[in-house]
Amino acid sequence: MGHPRKALRTTTVGAVSAILIAGSALGLAPTAQAADAVRFVDIIGDGGTVLKANVVTPAGSDGAKRYPLLVLPTSWGLPQIEYLAQAQKLANSGYVVVSYNVRGFWQSGGEIDVAGPSDTADASRVIDWALANTPADNRHIGMAGVSYGAGISLLTAAKDKRVKAVAALSGWADLIDSIYSGRTQHVQAAAVLDGASLVTGRQSAEVRQIFDNFYASNLSKEQDMIDWGKKRSAITYVDQLNQNGTAVMMANAWGDTVFSPNQYADFYEKLTGPKRLELRPGDHATAELTGLFGLPNDVWTDTGRWFDHYLKSADNGIDREEPVQLKPRSTGGYESYPDWKSVAATRRKIALAGTTTIHTNVDSGADGGIVFLSSILDQLAQAPPVASIPLLPRRWAAVWQSEKYTAAQQVRGTAKLHTTLTPTKESGTLVAYLYDVGPLGLGKLVSNAPYTFHGRTPGKPFGVDLELFSTAYDVPAGHRLALVVDTVDPLYIEHNPSGAQLTFSSPANDPSYVSIPLREQ
């Protein structure tokens, strides 16, 4: 009897390959000089693991001339032809491009390492292979990737000085802050990753145990999980990236439900070399998706410009542009800023006055949406998750509202909640939501974030500081902002014991508030 999962992988890779190849054939514009044909090769990675790869070189390359090298590790769960359309475009413009399937997925050997030491060692072996077997220039090497490929690219650049430039698209810099922010499991995001790897790859025993401990809320293994994640986070190695002087471009989506924009923004501020941060509407990897089919795409256009300047010394002006580029969710144009701190020129506080008690274990109706679906609807139709604020049951949801704004409010950056919380149990979870509330009381979700605590003394108040996920959203004149807090959301695992209550207060010497970041108007 055959192996059903292996057969499924083989069948699926054929289907996905056909779709991507067809897309690239249709989407690529004709060029005066086409790249050489794609070569499919085997590359020996770390420990002898075979990595399935493809190579595209500039047309007519005969070894006499050297070209900048770009290495593209695949995304989580996607086959080696993922970047074929972009590889051909980049080869047309004078790059040797090597894309490879990361270990543990599809037809590559080994087991999934989740951007661990074996994955970064593999990337260096791919560079070695390309320098030995293609007309690649060892002085001009870059890496790029979407999602998983972005994380591996950043980590490899920190450990391999030969990598001079990186474009990390929809990736992570802090793995723990991505799927365990606020000490809360982002269960839908983790389930998507887990499920995709079970179908398209081979999990190691270590990775399976990490997932199991994550789902089970095994606090005895929490520090082990955090340490495991830190080893796989570029922010741990930011000093090495800075020392190497790597030119780092990062792009992400406001509604990314796998890797939130906050962790990229925090990492961006710690980089001291050439850097660029782009944030757009959408969910995980949706902003760059059309580019994988060879269609016009802003993210991939800027990726090409980034490499042209830092690997080919092209004077295309990208180094003179303001490095933080934002596309708000509710308007069409881009905004430019000199740094992330300048995004929010001012802050306005909404007081969270009084004392409010809510009961736990029931979803009030305020939710962050559904992984992928909700943010894609927001991206395509400006239709974020909604809730009727007047109808939210106050037994299970705490609600505070601003005054009605006489002028539009351009929310930019990271809203911050500060409050005093008194629990009736030692553990608990809350989820904070910021809504744009119209005249009829219908609230459109602006941002949200979860927060979990353990080991607290019942009846003893403590301070809570929570950063909501960064965003760029315009609140129309005549609307107001509302902060809603409840205890259950399908996006997250909650830790509220049965019958628990949470009380929010605002002591005179430490008043509660939510701080709203606003663009200069």
mmCIF file of N, CA and C in Angstrom, residues 30-121:
data_model
loop_
_atom_site.group_PDB
_atom_site.id
_atom_site.type_symbol
_atom_site.label_atom_id
_atom_site.label_comp_id
_atom_site.label_asym_id
_atom_site.label_seq_id
_atom_site.Cartn_x
_atom_site.Cartn_y
_atom_site.Cartn_z
ATOM 1 N N PRO A 30 6.709 40.798 -22.290
ATOM 2 C CA PRO A 30 7.803 40.441 -23.180
ATOM 3 C C PRO A 30 8.995 41.362 -22.934
ATOM 4 N N THR A 31 10.181 40.827 -23.034
ATOM 5 C CA THR A 31 11.389 41.621 -22.848
ATOM 6 C C THR A 31 12.281 41.443 -24.059
ATOM 7 N N ALA A 32 13.163 42.401 -24.238
ATOM 8 C CA ALA A 32 14.049 42.344 -25.391
ATOM 9 C C ALA A 32 15.006 41.175 -25.277
ATOM 10 N N GLN A 33 15.346 40.830 -24.043
ATOM 11 C CA GLN A 33 16.298 39.750 -23.837
ATOM 12 C C GLN A 33 15.744 38.828 -22.760
ATOM 13 N N ALA A 34 15.311 37.650 -23.130
ATOM 14 C CA ALA A 34 14.737 36.723 -22.165
ATOM 15 C C ALA A 34 15.836 36.019 -21.395
ATOM 16 N N ALA A 35 15.491 35.621 -20.144
ATOM 17 C CA ALA A 35 16.449 34.869 -19.342
ATOM 18 C C ALA A 35 16.646 33.485 -19.940
ATOM 19 N N ASP A 36 17.758 32.850 -19.570
ATOM 20 C CA ASP A 36 17.970 31.469 -19.977
ATOM 21 C C ASP A 36 16.884 30.588 -19.377
ATOM 22 N N ALA A 37 16.723 29.395 -19.915
ATOM 23 C CA ALA A 37 15.712 28.466 -19.429
ATOM 24 C C ALA A 37 15.983 28.082 -17.979
ATOM 25 N N VAL A 38 14.905 27.728 -17.291
ATOM 26 C CA VAL A 38 15.023 27.303 -15.900
ATOM 27 C C VAL A 38 15.717 25.939 -15.845
ATOM 28 N N ARG A 39 16.674 25.808 -14.953
ATOM 29 C CA ARG A 39 17.322 24.516 -14.707
ATOM 30 C C ARG A 39 16.892 24.019 -13.337
ATOM 31 N N PHE A 40 16.470 22.782 -13.261
ATOM 32 C CA PHE A 40 16.119 22.178 -11.985
ATOM 33 C C PHE A 40 17.298 21.324 -11.514
ATOM 34 N N VAL A 41 17.744 21.591 -10.294
ATOM 35 C CA VAL A 41 18.965 20.957 -9.803
ATOM 36 C C VAL A 41 18.755 20.454 -8.378
ATOM 37 N N ASP A 42 19.631 19.562 -7.970
ATOM 38 C CA ASP A 42 19.709 19.118 -6.583
ATOM 39 C C ASP A 42 20.923 19.770 -5.938
ATOM 40 N N ILE A 43 20.729 20.343 -4.771
ATOM 41 C CA ILE A 43 21.818 20.965 -4.023
ATOM 42 C C ILE A 43 21.945 20.247 -2.688
ATOM 43 N N ILE A 44 23.152 19.903 -2.321
ATOM 44 C CA ILE A 44 23.376 19.215 -1.054
ATOM 45 C C ILE A 44 23.460 20.242 0.061
ATOM 46 N N GLY A 45 22.504 20.176 0.984
ATOM 47 C CA GLY A 45 22.458 21.107 2.092
ATOM 48 C C GLY A 45 23.182 20.577 3.317
ATOM 49 N N ASP A 46 22.874 21.141 4.452
ATOM 50 C CA ASP A 46 23.526 20.773 5.707
ATOM 51 C C ASP A 46 23.290 19.300 6.030
ATOM 52 N N GLY A 47 24.348 18.612 6.423
ATOM 53 C CA GLY A 47 24.228 17.213 6.803
ATOM 54 C C GLY A 47 23.903 16.278 5.664
ATOM 55 N N GLY A 48 24.117 16.729 4.424
ATOM 56 C CA GLY A 48 23.853 15.889 3.269
ATOM 57 C C GLY A 48 22.422 15.898 2.788
ATOM 58 N N THR A 49 21.578 16.738 3.353
ATOM 59 C CA THR A 49 20.177 16.811 2.934
ATOM 60 C C THR A 49 20.068 17.349 1.510
ATOM 61 N N VAL A 50 19.291 16.684 0.679
ATOM 62 C CA VAL A 50 19.102 17.109 -0.704
ATOM 63 C C VAL A 50 18.008 18.178 -0.768
ATOM 64 N N LEU A 51 18.345 19.314 -1.363
ATOM 65 C CA LEU A 51 17.404 20.412 -1.537
ATOM 66 C C LEU A 51 17.067 20.545 -3.011
ATOM 67 N N LYS A 52 15.800 20.520 -3.326
ATOM 68 C CA LYS A 52 15.354 20.689 -4.697
ATOM 69 C C LYS A 52 15.342 22.183 -5.032
ATOM 70 N N ALA A 53 15.978 22.537 -6.137
ATOM 71 C CA ALA A 53 16.160 23.944 -6.457
ATOM 72 C C ALA A 53 15.978 24.185 -7.944
ATOM 73 N N ASN A 54 15.811 25.450 -8.301
ATOM 74 C CA ASN A 54 15.855 25.840 -9.706
ATOM 75 C C ASN A 54 16.727 27.065 -9.873
ATOM 76 N N VAL A 55 17.319 27.169 -11.058
ATOM 77 C CA VAL A 55 18.294 28.211 -11.351
ATOM 78 C C VAL A 55 17.889 28.924 -12.630
ATOM 79 N N VAL A 56 17.895 30.260 -12.586
ATOM 80 C CA VAL A 56 17.664 31.060 -13.780
ATOM 81 C C VAL A 56 18.819 32.042 -13.898
ATOM 82 N N THR A 57 19.440 32.083 -15.064
ATOM 83 C CA THR A 57 20.578 32.984 -15.289
ATOM 84 C C THR A 57 20.250 33.955 -16.407
ATOM 85 N N PRO A 58 20.942 35.090 -16.465
ATOM 86 C CA PRO A 58 20.714 36.033 -17.569
ATOM 87 C C PRO A 58 20.985 35.368 -18.920
ATOM 88 N N ALA A 59 20.239 35.791 -19.917
ATOM 89 C CA ALA A 59 20.361 35.192 -21.240
ATOM 90 C C ALA A 59 21.784 35.332 -21.760
ATOM 91 N N GLY A 60 22.287 34.242 -22.325
ATOM 92 C CA GLY A 60 23.603 34.273 -22.949
ATOM 93 C C GLY A 60 24.776 34.257 -21.997
ATOM 94 N N SER A 61 24.527 34.073 -20.711
ATOM 95 C CA SER A 61 25.646 34.058 -19.754
ATOM 96 C C SER A 61 26.529 32.855 -20.045
ATOM 97 N N ASP A 62 27.832 33.100 -20.204
ATOM 98 C CA ASP A 62 28.757 32.040 -20.598
ATOM 99 C C ASP A 62 29.885 31.824 -19.597
ATOM 100 N N GLY A 63 29.790 32.474 -18.441
ATOM 101 C CA GLY A 63 30.819 32.316 -17.420
ATOM 102 C C GLY A 63 31.892 33.376 -17.482
ATOM 103 N N ALA A 64 31.944 34.127 -18.569
ATOM 104 C CA ALA A 64 32.972 35.158 -18.684
ATOM 105 C C ALA A 64 32.618 36.390 -17.852
ATOM 106 N N LYS A 65 31.326 36.615 -17.667
ATOM 107 C CA LYS A 65 30.870 37.767 -16.889
ATOM 108 C C LYS A 65 30.186 37.279 -15.628
ATOM 109 N N ARG A 66 30.394 38.001 -14.530
ATOM 110 C CA ARG A 66 29.779 37.645 -13.260
ATOM 111 C C ARG A 66 28.568 38.542 -12.997
ATOM 112 N N TYR A 67 27.546 37.948 -12.369
ATOM 113 C CA TYR A 67 26.288 38.655 -12.087
ATOM 114 C C TYR A 67 25.965 38.567 -10.598
ATOM 115 N N PRO A 68 25.261 39.569 -10.079
ATOM 116 C CA PRO A 68 24.809 39.459 -8.680
ATOM 117 C C PRO A 68 23.950 38.217 -8.487
ATOM 118 N N LEU A 69 24.050 37.640 -7.303
ATOM 119 C CA LEU A 69 23.314 36.417 -6.972
ATOM 120 C C LEU A 69 22.163 36.725 -6.030
ATOM 121 N N LEU A 70 20.992 36.177 -6.338
ATOM 122 C CA LEU A 70 19.845 36.240 -5.434
ATOM 123 C C LEU A 70 19.415 34.822 -5.074
ATOM 124 N N VAL A 71 19.290 34.555 -3.789
ATOM 125 C CA VAL A 71 18.851 33.250 -3.286
ATOM 126 C C VAL A 71 17.477 33.423 -2.654
ATOM 127 N N LEU A 72 16.518 32.586 -3.092
ATOM 128 C CA LEU A 72 15.134 32.711 -2.643
ATOM 129 C C LEU A 72 14.667 31.407 -1.995
ATOM 130 N N PRO A 73 14.647 31.326 -0.657
ATOM 131 C CA PRO A 73 14.060 30.146 0.007
ATOM 132 C C PRO A 73 12.534 30.199 -0.095
ATOM 133 N N THR A 74 11.908 29.057 -0.237
ATOM 134 C CA THR A 74 10.463 29.029 -0.432
ATOM 135 C C THR A 74 9.695 29.358 0.853
ATOM 136 N N SER A 75 8.433 29.695 0.652
ATOM 137 C CA SER A 75 7.518 29.930 1.769
ATOM 138 C C SER A 75 7.118 28.604 2.411
ATOM 139 N N TRP A 76 6.561 28.699 3.578
ATOM 140 C CA TRP A 76 6.069 27.535 4.327
ATOM 141 C C TRP A 76 4.988 26.818 3.495
ATOM 142 N N GLY A 77 5.282 25.587 3.114
ATOM 143 C CA GLY A 77 4.288 24.783 2.435
ATOM 144 C C GLY A 77 4.188 24.959 0.934
ATOM 145 N N LEU A 78 5.010 25.833 0.314
ATOM 146 C CA LEU A 78 4.924 26.033 -1.129
ATOM 147 C C LEU A 78 6.099 25.354 -1.834
ATOM 148 N N PRO A 79 5.903 24.919 -3.093
ATOM 149 C CA PRO A 79 6.944 24.178 -3.808
ATOM 150 C C PRO A 79 8.017 25.088 -4.384
ATOM 151 N N GLN A 80 9.026 24.470 -5.000
ATOM 152 C CA GLN A 80 10.222 25.189 -5.410
ATOM 153 C C GLN A 80 9.990 26.157 -6.556
ATOM 154 N N ILE A 81 8.886 26.029 -7.267
ATOM 155 C CA ILE A 81 8.637 26.944 -8.384
ATOM 156 C C ILE A 81 7.840 28.180 -7.939
ATOM 157 N N GLU A 82 7.712 28.382 -6.648
ATOM 158 C CA GLU A 82 6.947 29.517 -6.114
ATOM 159 C C GLU A 82 7.362 30.843 -6.739
ATOM 160 N N TYR A 83 8.674 31.070 -6.871
ATOM 161 C CA TYR A 83 9.175 32.370 -7.316
ATOM 162 C C TYR A 83 9.527 32.397 -8.800
ATOM 163 N N LEU A 84 9.056 31.431 -9.572
ATOM 164 C CA LEU A 84 9.504 31.314 -10.951
ATOM 165 C C LEU A 84 9.297 32.595 -11.751
ATOM 166 N N ALA A 85 8.122 33.213 -11.643
ATOM 167 C CA ALA A 85 7.849 34.431 -12.401
ATOM 168 C C ALA A 85 8.815 35.544 -12.012
ATOM 169 N N GLN A 86 9.014 35.751 -10.717
ATOM 170 C CA GLN A 86 9.929 36.793 -10.274
ATOM 171 C C GLN A 86 11.375 36.440 -10.597
ATOM 172 N N ALA A 87 11.726 35.165 -10.517
ATOM 173 C CA ALA A 87 13.096 34.754 -10.849
ATOM 174 C C ALA A 87 13.411 35.084 -12.301
ATOM 175 N N GLN A 88 12.463 34.840 -13.187
ATOM 176 C CA GLN A 88 12.683 35.164 -14.594
ATOM 177 C C GLN A 88 12.817 36.669 -14.793
ATOM 178 N N LYS A 89 11.987 37.448 -14.122
ATOM 179 C CA LYS A 89 12.101 38.909 -14.231
ATOM 180 C C LYS A 89 13.456 39.399 -13.721
ATOM 181 N N LEU A 90 13.874 38.861 -12.583
ATOM 182 C CA LEU A 90 15.146 39.288 -12.008
ATOM 183 C C LEU A 90 16.327 38.856 -12.880
ATOM 184 N N ALA A 91 16.245 37.655 -13.446
ATOM 185 C CA ALA A 91 17.305 37.212 -14.351
ATOM 186 C C ALA A 91 17.347 38.083 -15.598
ATOM 187 N N ASN A 92 16.172 38.497 -16.072
ATOM 188 C CA ASN A 92 16.130 39.403 -17.221
ATOM 189 C C ASN A 92 16.871 40.704 -16.940
ATOM 190 N N SER A 93 16.852 41.129 -15.679
ATOM 191 C CA SER A 93 17.504 42.392 -15.339
ATOM 192 C C SER A 93 18.932 42.197 -14.831
ATOM 193 N N GLY A 94 19.467 40.970 -14.976
ATOM 194 C CA GLY A 94 20.891 40.796 -14.747
ATOM 195 C C GLY A 94 21.290 40.111 -13.462
ATOM 196 N N TYR A 95 20.445 39.217 -12.944
ATOM 197 C CA TYR A 95 20.776 38.473 -11.731
ATOM 198 C C TYR A 95 20.821 36.977 -12.026
ATOM 199 N N VAL A 96 21.701 36.279 -11.317
ATOM 200 C CA VAL A 96 21.593 34.832 -11.194
ATOM 201 C C VAL A 96 20.641 34.567 -10.032
ATOM 202 N N VAL A 97 19.590 33.796 -10.276
ATOM 203 C CA VAL A 97 18.581 33.563 -9.245
ATOM 204 C C VAL A 97 18.490 32.071 -8.957
ATOM 205 N N VAL A 98 18.675 31.715 -7.697
ATOM 206 C CA VAL A 98 18.536 30.331 -7.257
ATOM 207 C C VAL A 98 17.423 30.276 -6.222
ATOM 208 N N SER A 99 16.360 29.556 -6.535
ATOM 209 C CA SER A 99 15.266 29.336 -5.598
ATOM 210 C C SER A 99 15.291 27.879 -5.182
ATOM 211 N N TYR A 100 15.060 27.635 -3.906
ATOM 212 C CA TYR A 100 15.107 26.235 -3.466
ATOM 213 C C TYR A 100 14.006 25.951 -2.450
ATOM 214 N N ASN A 101 13.597 24.682 -2.451
ATOM 215 C CA ASN A 101 12.611 24.241 -1.473
ATOM 216 C C ASN A 101 13.317 23.955 -0.149
ATOM 217 N N VAL A 102 12.869 24.618 0.889
ATOM 218 C CA VAL A 102 13.506 24.453 2.196
ATOM 219 C C VAL A 102 13.322 23.021 2.702
ATOM 220 N N ARG A 103 14.224 22.614 3.539
ATOM 221 C CA ARG A 103 14.215 21.230 4.031
ATOM 222 C C ARG A 103 12.883 20.883 4.711
ATOM 223 N N GLY A 104 12.498 19.633 4.528
ATOM 224 C CA GLY A 104 11.298 19.141 5.187
ATOM 225 C C GLY A 104 10.014 19.349 4.425
ATOM 226 N N PHE A 105 10.071 20.115 3.311
ATOM 227 C CA PHE A 105 8.860 20.385 2.537
ATOM 228 C C PHE A 105 8.971 19.807 1.131
ATOM 229 N N TRP A 106 7.830 19.367 0.633
ATOM 230 C CA TRP A 106 7.712 18.858 -0.728
ATOM 231 C C TRP A 106 8.788 17.820 -1.024
ATOM 232 N N GLN A 107 9.543 18.021 -2.102
ATOM 233 C CA GLN A 107 10.475 16.990 -2.543
ATOM 234 C C GLN A 107 11.872 17.137 -1.955
ATOM 235 N N SER A 108 12.137 18.216 -1.223
ATOM 236 C CA SER A 108 13.427 18.338 -0.523
ATOM 237 C C SER A 108 13.478 17.328 0.616
ATOM 238 N N GLY A 109 14.684 16.940 0.990
ATOM 239 C CA GLY A 109 14.845 15.966 2.062
ATOM 240 C C GLY A 109 14.801 16.602 3.439
ATOM 241 N N GLY A 110 15.037 15.762 4.444
ATOM 242 C CA GLY A 110 15.111 16.239 5.814
ATOM 243 C C GLY A 110 13.759 16.493 6.442
ATOM 244 N N GLU A 111 13.798 17.067 7.640
ATOM 245 C CA GLU A 111 12.588 17.401 8.388
ATOM 246 C C GLU A 111 12.546 18.897 8.651
ATOM 247 N N ILE A 112 11.345 19.396 8.879
ATOM 248 C CA ILE A 112 11.139 20.835 9.091
ATOM 249 C C ILE A 112 11.896 21.287 10.331
ATOM 250 N N ASP A 113 12.675 22.360 10.170
ATOM 251 C CA ASP A 113 13.497 22.889 11.263
ATOM 252 C C ASP A 113 13.013 24.254 11.745
ATOM 253 N N VAL A 114 11.990 24.828 11.087
ATOM 254 C CA VAL A 114 11.412 26.134 11.439
ATOM 255 C C VAL A 114 12.501 27.201 11.563
ATOM 256 N N ALA A 115 13.238 27.385 10.480
ATOM 257 C CA ALA A 115 14.270 28.422 10.415
ATOM 258 C C ALA A 115 15.328 28.252 11.500
ATOM 259 N N GLY A 116 15.612 27.028 11.842
ATOM 260 C CA GLY A 116 16.644 26.738 12.827
ATOM 261 C C GLY A 116 18.027 26.687 12.206
ATOM 262 N N PRO A 117 19.015 26.211 12.948
ATOM 263 C CA PRO A 117 20.404 26.182 12.461
ATOM 264 C C PRO A 117 20.571 25.425 11.153
ATOM 265 N N SER A 118 19.830 24.349 10.964
ATOM 266 C CA SER A 118 19.964 23.599 9.711
ATOM 267 C C SER A 118 19.469 24.413 8.523
ATOM 268 N N ASP A 119 18.420 25.206 8.710
ATOM 269 C CA ASP A 119 17.900 26.013 7.606
ATOM 270 C C ASP A 119 18.868 27.111 7.193
ATOM 271 N N THR A 120 19.470 27.777 8.157
ATOM 272 C CA THR A 120 20.428 28.819 7.784
ATOM 273 C C THR A 120 21.702 28.206 7.197
ATOM 274 N N ALA A 121 22.091 27.048 7.705
ATOM 275 C CA ALA A 121 23.243 26.358 7.117
ATOM 276 C C ALA A 121 22.934 25.942 5.684
#
